[in-house]
mmCIF file of C-alpha atoms in Angstrom:
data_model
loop_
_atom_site.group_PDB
_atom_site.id
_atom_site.type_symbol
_atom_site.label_atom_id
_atom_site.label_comp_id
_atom_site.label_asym_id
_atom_site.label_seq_id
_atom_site.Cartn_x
_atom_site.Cartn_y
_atom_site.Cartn_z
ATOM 1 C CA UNK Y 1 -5.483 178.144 280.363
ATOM 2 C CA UNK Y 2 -4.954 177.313 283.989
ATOM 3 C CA UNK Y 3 -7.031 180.515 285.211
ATOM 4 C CA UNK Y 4 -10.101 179.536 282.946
ATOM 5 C CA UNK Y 5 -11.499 177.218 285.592
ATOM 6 C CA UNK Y 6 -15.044 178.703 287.096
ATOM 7 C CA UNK Y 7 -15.306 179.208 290.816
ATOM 8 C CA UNK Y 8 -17.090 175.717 291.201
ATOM 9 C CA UNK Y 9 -14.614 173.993 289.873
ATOM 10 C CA UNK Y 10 -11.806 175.383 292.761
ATOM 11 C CA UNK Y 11 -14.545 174.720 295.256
ATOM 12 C CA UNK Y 12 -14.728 170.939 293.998
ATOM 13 C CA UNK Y 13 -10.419 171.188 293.791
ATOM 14 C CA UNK Y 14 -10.609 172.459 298.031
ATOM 15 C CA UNK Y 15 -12.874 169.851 298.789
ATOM 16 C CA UNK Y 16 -11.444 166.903 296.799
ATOM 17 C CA UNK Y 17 -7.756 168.114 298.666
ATOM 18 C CA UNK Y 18 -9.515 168.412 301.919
ATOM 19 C CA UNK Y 19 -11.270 164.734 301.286
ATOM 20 C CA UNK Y 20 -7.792 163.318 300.167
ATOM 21 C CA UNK Y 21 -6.417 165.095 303.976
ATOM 22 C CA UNK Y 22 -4.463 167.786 302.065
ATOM 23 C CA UNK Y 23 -6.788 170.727 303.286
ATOM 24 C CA UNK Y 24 -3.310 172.279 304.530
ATOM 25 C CA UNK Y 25 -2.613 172.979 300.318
ATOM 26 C CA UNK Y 26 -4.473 175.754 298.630
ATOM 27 C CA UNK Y 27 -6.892 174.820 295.759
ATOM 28 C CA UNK Y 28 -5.219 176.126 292.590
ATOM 29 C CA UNK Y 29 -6.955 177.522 289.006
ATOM 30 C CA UNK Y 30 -4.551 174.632 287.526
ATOM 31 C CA UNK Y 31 -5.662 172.253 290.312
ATOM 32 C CA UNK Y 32 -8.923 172.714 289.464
ATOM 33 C CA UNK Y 33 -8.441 172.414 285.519
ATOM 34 C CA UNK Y 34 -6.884 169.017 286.128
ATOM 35 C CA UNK Y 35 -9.555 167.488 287.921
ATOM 36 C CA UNK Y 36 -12.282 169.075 285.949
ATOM 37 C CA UNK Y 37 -10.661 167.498 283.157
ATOM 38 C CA UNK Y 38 -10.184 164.093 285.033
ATOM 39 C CA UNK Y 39 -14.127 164.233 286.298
ATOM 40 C CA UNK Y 40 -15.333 164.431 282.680
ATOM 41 C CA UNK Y 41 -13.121 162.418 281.271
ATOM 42 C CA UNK Y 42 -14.206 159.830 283.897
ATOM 43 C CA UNK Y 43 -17.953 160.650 283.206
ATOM 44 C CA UNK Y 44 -17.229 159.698 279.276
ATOM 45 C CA UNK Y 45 -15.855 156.478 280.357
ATOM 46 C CA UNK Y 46 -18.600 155.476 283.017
ATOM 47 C CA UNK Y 47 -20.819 156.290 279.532
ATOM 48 C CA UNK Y 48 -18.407 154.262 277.209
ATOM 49 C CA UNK Y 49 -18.413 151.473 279.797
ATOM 50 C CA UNK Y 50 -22.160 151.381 279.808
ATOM 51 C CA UNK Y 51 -22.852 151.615 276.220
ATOM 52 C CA UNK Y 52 -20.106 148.062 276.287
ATOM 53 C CA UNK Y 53 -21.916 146.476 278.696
ATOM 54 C CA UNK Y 54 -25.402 147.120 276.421
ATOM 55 C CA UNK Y 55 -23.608 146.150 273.532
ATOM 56 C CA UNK Y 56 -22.268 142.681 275.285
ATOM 57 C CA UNK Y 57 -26.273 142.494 275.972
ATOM 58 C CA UNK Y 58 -27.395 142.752 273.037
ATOM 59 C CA UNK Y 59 -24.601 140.633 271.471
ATOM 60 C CA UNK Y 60 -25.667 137.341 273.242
ATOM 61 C CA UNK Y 61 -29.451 137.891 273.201
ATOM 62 C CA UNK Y 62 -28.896 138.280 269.238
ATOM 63 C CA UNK Y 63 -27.267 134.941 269.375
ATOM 64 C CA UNK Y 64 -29.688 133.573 271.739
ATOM 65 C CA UNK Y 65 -32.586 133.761 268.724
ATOM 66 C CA UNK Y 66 -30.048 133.302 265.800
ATOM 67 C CA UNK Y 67 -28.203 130.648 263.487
ATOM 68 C CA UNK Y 68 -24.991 129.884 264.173
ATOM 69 C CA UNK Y 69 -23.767 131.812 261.108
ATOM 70 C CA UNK Y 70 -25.288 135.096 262.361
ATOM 71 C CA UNK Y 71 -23.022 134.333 265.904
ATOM 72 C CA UNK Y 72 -20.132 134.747 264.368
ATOM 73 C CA UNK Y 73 -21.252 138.117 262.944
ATOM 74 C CA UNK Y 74 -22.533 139.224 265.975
ATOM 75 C CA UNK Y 75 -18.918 138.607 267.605
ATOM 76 C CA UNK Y 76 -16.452 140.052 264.860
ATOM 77 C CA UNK Y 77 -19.423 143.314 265.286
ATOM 78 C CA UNK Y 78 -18.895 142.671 269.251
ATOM 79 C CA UNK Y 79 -14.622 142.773 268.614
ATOM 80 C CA UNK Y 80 -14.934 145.646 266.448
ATOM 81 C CA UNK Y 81 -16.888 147.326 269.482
ATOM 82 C CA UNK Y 82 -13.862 146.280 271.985
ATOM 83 C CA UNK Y 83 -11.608 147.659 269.717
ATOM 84 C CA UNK Y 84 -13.651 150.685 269.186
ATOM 85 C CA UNK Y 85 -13.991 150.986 273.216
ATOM 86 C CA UNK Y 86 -9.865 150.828 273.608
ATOM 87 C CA UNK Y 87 -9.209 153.262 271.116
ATOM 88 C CA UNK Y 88 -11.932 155.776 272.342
ATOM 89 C CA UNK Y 89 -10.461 155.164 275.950
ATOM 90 C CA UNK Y 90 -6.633 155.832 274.560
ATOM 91 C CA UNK Y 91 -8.278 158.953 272.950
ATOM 92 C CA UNK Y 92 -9.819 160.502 276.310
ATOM 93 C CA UNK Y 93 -5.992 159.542 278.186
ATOM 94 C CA UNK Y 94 -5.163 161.918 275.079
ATOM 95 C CA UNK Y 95 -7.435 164.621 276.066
ATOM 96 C CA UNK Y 96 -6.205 164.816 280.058
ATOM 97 C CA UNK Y 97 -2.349 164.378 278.388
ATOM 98 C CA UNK Y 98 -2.931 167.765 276.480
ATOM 99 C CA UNK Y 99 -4.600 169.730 279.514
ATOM 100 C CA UNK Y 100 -1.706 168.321 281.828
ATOM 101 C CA UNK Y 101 0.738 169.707 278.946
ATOM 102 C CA UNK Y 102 -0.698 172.760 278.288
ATOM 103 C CA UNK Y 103 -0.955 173.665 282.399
ATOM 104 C CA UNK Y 104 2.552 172.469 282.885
ATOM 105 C CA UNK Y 105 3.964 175.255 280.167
ATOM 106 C CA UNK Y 106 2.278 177.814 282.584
ATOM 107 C CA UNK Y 107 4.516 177.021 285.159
ATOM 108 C CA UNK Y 108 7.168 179.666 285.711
ATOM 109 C CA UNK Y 109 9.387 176.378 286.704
ATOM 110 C CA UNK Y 110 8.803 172.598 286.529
ATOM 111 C CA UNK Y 111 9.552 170.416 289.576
ATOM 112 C CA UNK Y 112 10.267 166.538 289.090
ATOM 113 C CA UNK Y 113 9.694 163.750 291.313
ATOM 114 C CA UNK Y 114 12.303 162.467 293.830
ATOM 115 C CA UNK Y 115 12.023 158.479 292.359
ATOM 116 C CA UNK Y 116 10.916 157.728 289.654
ATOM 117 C CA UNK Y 117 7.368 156.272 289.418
ATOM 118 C CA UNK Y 118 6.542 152.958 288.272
ATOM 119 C CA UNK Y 119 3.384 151.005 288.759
ATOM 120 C CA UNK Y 120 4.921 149.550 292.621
ATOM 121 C CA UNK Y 121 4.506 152.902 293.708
ATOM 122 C CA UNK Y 122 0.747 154.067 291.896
ATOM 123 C CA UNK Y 123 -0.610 150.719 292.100
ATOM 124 C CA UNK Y 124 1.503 149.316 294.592
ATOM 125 C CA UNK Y 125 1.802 145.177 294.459
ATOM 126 C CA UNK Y 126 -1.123 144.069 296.117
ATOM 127 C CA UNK Y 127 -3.875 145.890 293.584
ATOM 128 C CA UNK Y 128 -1.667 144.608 290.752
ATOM 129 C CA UNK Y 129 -1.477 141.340 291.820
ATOM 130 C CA UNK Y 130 -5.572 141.436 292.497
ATOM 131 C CA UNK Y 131 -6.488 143.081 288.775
ATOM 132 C CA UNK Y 132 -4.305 139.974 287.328
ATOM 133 C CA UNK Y 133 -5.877 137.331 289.047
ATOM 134 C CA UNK Y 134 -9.033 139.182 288.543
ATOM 135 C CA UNK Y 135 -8.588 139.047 285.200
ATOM 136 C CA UNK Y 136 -7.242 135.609 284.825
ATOM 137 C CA UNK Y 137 -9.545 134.053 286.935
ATOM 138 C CA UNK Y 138 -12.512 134.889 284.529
ATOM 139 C CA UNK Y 139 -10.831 134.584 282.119
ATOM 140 C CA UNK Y 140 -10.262 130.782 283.005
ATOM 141 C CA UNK Y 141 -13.153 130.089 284.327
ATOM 142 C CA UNK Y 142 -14.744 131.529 280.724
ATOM 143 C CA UNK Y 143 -12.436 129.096 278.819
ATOM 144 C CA UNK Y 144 -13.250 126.572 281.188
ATOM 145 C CA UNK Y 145 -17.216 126.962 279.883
ATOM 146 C CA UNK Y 146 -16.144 126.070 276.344
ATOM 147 C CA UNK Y 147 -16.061 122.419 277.295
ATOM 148 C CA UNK Y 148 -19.620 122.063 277.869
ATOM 149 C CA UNK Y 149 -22.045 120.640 276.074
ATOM 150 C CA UNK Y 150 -24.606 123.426 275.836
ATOM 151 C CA UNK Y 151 -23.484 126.119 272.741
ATOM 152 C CA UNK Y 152 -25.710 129.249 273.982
ATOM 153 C CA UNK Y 153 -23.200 128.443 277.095
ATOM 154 C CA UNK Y 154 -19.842 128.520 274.847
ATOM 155 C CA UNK Y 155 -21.511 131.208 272.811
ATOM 156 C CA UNK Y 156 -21.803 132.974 275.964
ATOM 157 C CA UNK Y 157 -17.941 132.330 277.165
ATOM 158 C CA UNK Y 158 -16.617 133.575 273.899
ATOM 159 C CA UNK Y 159 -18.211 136.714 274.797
ATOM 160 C CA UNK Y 160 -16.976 137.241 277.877
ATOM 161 C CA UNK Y 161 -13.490 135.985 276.826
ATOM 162 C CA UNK Y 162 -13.538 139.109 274.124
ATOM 163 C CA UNK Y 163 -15.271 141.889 276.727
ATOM 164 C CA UNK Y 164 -12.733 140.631 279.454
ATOM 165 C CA UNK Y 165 -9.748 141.101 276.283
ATOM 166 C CA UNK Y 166 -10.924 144.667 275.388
ATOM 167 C CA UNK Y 167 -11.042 145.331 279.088
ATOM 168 C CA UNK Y 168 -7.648 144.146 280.036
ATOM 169 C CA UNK Y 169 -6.038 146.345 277.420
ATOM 170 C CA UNK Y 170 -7.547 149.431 278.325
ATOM 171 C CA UNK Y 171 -6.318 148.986 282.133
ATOM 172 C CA UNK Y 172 -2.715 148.956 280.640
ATOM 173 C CA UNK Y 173 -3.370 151.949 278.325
ATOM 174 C CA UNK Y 174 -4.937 153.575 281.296
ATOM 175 C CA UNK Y 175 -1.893 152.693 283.345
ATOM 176 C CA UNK Y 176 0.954 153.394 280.929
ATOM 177 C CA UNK Y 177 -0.864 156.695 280.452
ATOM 178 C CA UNK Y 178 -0.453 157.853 284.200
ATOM 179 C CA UNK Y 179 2.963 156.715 284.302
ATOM 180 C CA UNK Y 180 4.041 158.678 281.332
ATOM 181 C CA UNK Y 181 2.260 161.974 281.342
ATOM 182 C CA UNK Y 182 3.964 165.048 282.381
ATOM 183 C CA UNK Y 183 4.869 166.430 285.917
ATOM 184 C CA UNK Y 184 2.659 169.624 286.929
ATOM 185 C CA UNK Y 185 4.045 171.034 289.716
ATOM 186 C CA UNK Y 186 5.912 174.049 290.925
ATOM 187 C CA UNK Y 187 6.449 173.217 294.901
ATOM 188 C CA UNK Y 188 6.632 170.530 296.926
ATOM 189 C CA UNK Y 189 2.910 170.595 297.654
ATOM 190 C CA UNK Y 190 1.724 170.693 294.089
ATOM 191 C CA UNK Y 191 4.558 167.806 293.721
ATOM 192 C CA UNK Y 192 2.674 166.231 295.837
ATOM 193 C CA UNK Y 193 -0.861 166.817 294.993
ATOM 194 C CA UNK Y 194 0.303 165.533 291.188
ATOM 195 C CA UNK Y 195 1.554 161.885 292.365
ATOM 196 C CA UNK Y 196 -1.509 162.004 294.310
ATOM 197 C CA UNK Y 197 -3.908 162.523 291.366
ATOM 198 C CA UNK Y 198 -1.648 159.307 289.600
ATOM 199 C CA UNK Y 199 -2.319 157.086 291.969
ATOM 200 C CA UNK Y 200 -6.057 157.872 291.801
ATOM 201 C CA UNK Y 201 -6.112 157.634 288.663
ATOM 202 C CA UNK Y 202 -4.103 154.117 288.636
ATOM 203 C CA UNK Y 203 -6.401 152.779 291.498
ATOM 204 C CA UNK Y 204 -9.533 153.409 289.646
ATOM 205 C CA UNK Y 205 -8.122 151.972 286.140
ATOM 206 C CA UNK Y 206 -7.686 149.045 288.186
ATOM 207 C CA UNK Y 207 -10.715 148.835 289.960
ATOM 208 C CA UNK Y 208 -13.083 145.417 289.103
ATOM 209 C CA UNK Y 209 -15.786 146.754 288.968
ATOM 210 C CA UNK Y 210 -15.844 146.865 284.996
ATOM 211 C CA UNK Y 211 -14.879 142.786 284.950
ATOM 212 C CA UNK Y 212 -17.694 142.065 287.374
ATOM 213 C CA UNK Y 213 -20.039 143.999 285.190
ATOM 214 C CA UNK Y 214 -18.980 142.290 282.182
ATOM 215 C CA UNK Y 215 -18.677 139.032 283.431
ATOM 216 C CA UNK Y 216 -22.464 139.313 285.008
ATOM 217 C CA UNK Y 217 -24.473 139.478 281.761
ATOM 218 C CA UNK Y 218 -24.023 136.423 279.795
ATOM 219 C CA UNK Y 219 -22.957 134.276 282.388
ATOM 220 C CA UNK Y 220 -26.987 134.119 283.481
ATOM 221 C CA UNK Y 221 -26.741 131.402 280.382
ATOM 222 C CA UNK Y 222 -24.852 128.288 282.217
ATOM 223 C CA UNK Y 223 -27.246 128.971 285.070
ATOM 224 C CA UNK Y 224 -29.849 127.256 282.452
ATOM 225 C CA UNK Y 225 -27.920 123.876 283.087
ATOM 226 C CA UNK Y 226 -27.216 121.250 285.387
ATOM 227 C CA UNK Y 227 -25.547 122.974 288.807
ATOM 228 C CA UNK Y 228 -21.896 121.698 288.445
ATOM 229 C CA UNK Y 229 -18.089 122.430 288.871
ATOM 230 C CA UNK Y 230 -18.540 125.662 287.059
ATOM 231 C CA UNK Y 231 -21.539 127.070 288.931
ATOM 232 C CA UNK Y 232 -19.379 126.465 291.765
ATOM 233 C CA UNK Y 233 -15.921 127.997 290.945
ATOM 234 C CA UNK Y 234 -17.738 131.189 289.689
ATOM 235 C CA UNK Y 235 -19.695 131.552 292.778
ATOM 236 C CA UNK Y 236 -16.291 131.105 294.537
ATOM 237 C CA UNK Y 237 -14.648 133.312 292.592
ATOM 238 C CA UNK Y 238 -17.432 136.101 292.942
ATOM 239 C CA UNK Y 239 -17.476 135.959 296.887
ATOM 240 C CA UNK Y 240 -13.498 135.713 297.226
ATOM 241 C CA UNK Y 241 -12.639 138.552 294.839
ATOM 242 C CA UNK Y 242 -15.207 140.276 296.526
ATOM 243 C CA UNK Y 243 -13.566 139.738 299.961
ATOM 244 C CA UNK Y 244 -10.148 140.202 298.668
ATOM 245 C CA UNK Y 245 -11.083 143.894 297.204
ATOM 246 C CA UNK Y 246 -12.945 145.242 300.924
ATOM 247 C CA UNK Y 247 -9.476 143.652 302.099
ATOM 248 C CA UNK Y 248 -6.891 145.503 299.663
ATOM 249 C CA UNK Y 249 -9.139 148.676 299.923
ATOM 250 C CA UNK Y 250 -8.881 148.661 304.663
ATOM 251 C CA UNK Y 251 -5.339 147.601 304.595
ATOM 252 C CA UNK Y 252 -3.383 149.308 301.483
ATOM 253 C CA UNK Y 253 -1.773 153.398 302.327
ATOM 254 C CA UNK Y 254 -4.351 155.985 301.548
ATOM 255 C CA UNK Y 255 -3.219 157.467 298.013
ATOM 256 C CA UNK Y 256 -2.425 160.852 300.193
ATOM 257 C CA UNK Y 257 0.217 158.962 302.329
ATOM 258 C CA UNK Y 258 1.739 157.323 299.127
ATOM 259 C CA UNK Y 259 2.009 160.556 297.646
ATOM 260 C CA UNK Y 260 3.582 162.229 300.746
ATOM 261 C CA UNK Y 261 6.317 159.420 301.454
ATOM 262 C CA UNK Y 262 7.415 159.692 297.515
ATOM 263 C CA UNK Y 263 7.819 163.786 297.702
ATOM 264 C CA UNK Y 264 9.586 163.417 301.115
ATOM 265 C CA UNK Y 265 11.789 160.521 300.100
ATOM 266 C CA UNK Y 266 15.710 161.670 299.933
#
C-alpha cells in the first residue's frame, strides 16, 4: 500500500517536510500516502463544512417567511443535519485511521513515542484554552439573544446555539481521533515527522474559523433591531478573538519544534 503513492504525491510529501523545516528527512511512499490521505480527507470536510453553513442558510431564511410551526421543523431537519455532519466527520477520521493502520503493518518494526501524547502536547494549553472560550463565548452571547423581544432574533440564536453544538463535538472527535490513532514510524525521523502530522492535524481541528463562519449567517438578524448590549459584546467578541488567534498563532512553537522536543525528550 505504502508504495502506491504517484510521484506527485512524494513531491507534495518533500515540499510539505521542507515547508514544516524538516527538508533534512527524505519524503517517503508512506509519507506521501498519509498526507494524500489527510489532503482529501481535509478537502471532504472544507465541502461538508460548506454544505453546513448553506444548510444553516437556508434554515433561517425558511423561518424568516414561515409560521412558527414550520420553525420547529426546520430546526429538528437543521439537528438532524448536525448530527449527520458529526457522524460523516467521525467517518472520514475512520478513513485516515485505516490508511495509518494499514501503512503501519508495512513497517518491518514499529517505533513508539518517548511520552505519551495528550492534548498539552498537540494542542498545547493556550489553543485549548482559545477553542473553549471560543466556543463558549458564542455560545453565551447566542443564549444571551433569547431574551429579546424580536423572535426572527431568538429564532436566529437557536440556530446558532445547534450549528455551534454540532461543531463543538466534531472538534473533540477530531481530537480524540489524533490522539488515539496508531504510531507510523520506523526511525527517529519518521517518529518525528508522525507527532508532527498530529499536531497539524489537532491545530486545524481547532482552528475558529468554522465558529466564525457559523456564527456570521444568522446573526445579520439582531442587526435589524435597536443597537444595544448585544450588538456590542458580539462586535467585541469578533475583534478580540480575532486578536487573540494572530496572537496564539506569532507566539505558540512551530508544530516542527513541538514534534522535535517530544522525539528528543529522555
Amino acid at each position: 500500500m505504502a508504495n502506491d503513492s504517484r510521484p506527485a504525491d512524494l513531491e507534495r510529501a518533500g515540499a510539505w517536510l521542507a515547508g514544516h523545516g524538516l527538508a533534512d528527512v527524505r519524503p517517503t511512499p508512506l509519507l506521501a500516502t498519509r498526507l494524500a490521505v489527510r489532503r482529501r480527507t481535509r478537502l471532504a470536510a472544507s465541502i461538508l463544512l460548506a454544505a453546513f453553513i448553506i444548510a444553516v442558510a437556508l434554515t433561517y431564511t425558511g423561518g424568516m417567511v414561515a409560521g412558527s410551526g414550520h420553525r420547529r421543523w426546520l430546526l429538528l431537519v437543521l439537528t438532524a443535519l448536525v448530527a449527520g455532519l458529526v457522524l460523516t466527520q467521525s467517518r472520514l477520521d475512520l478513513w485516515v485511521r485505516r490508511v495509518d493502520r494499514r501503512a503501519a503493518a508495512t513497517l518491518p518494526r514499529r517505533a513508539t513515542h518517548p511520552v505519551r501524547l495528550g492534548w498539552r502536547t498537540v494542542l498545547g494549553p493556550p489553543r485549548a484554552a482559545f477553542a473553549v472560550i471560543t466556543f463558549a463565548g458564542a455560545a453565551v452571547l447566542a443564549a444571551g439573544t433569547l431574551t429579546q423581544d424580536d423572535p426572527l432574533a431568538r429564532y436566529a440564536a437557536v440556530i446558532l446555539l445547534i450549528g455551534l453544538g454540532g461543531l463543538a463535538v466534531g472538534a473533540l472527535v477530531q481530537l480524540r481521533h489524533v490522539l488515539t490513532h496508531p504510531v507510523v514510524a520506523d526511525d527517529e525521523a519518521s517518529l518525528t515527522v508522525d507527532v508532527l502530522m498530529r499536531v497539524d492535524d489537532a491545530r486545524a481541528g481547532a482552528a475558529p474559523m468554522a465558529v466564525w463562519s457559523v456564527w456570521s449567517l444568522p446573526v445579520v438578524s439582531v442587526f435589524s433591531t435597536t443597537f444595544g448590549w448585544w450588538h456590542a459584546a458580539w462586535l467585541v467578541f469578533i475583534v478580540l478573538s480575532a486578536v487573540a488567534h494572530a496572537l496564539i498563532e506569532a507566539r505558540t512553537e512551530r508544530s516542527a519544534m513541538v514534534a522535535r522536543h517530544v522525539t528528543s525528550a529522555p
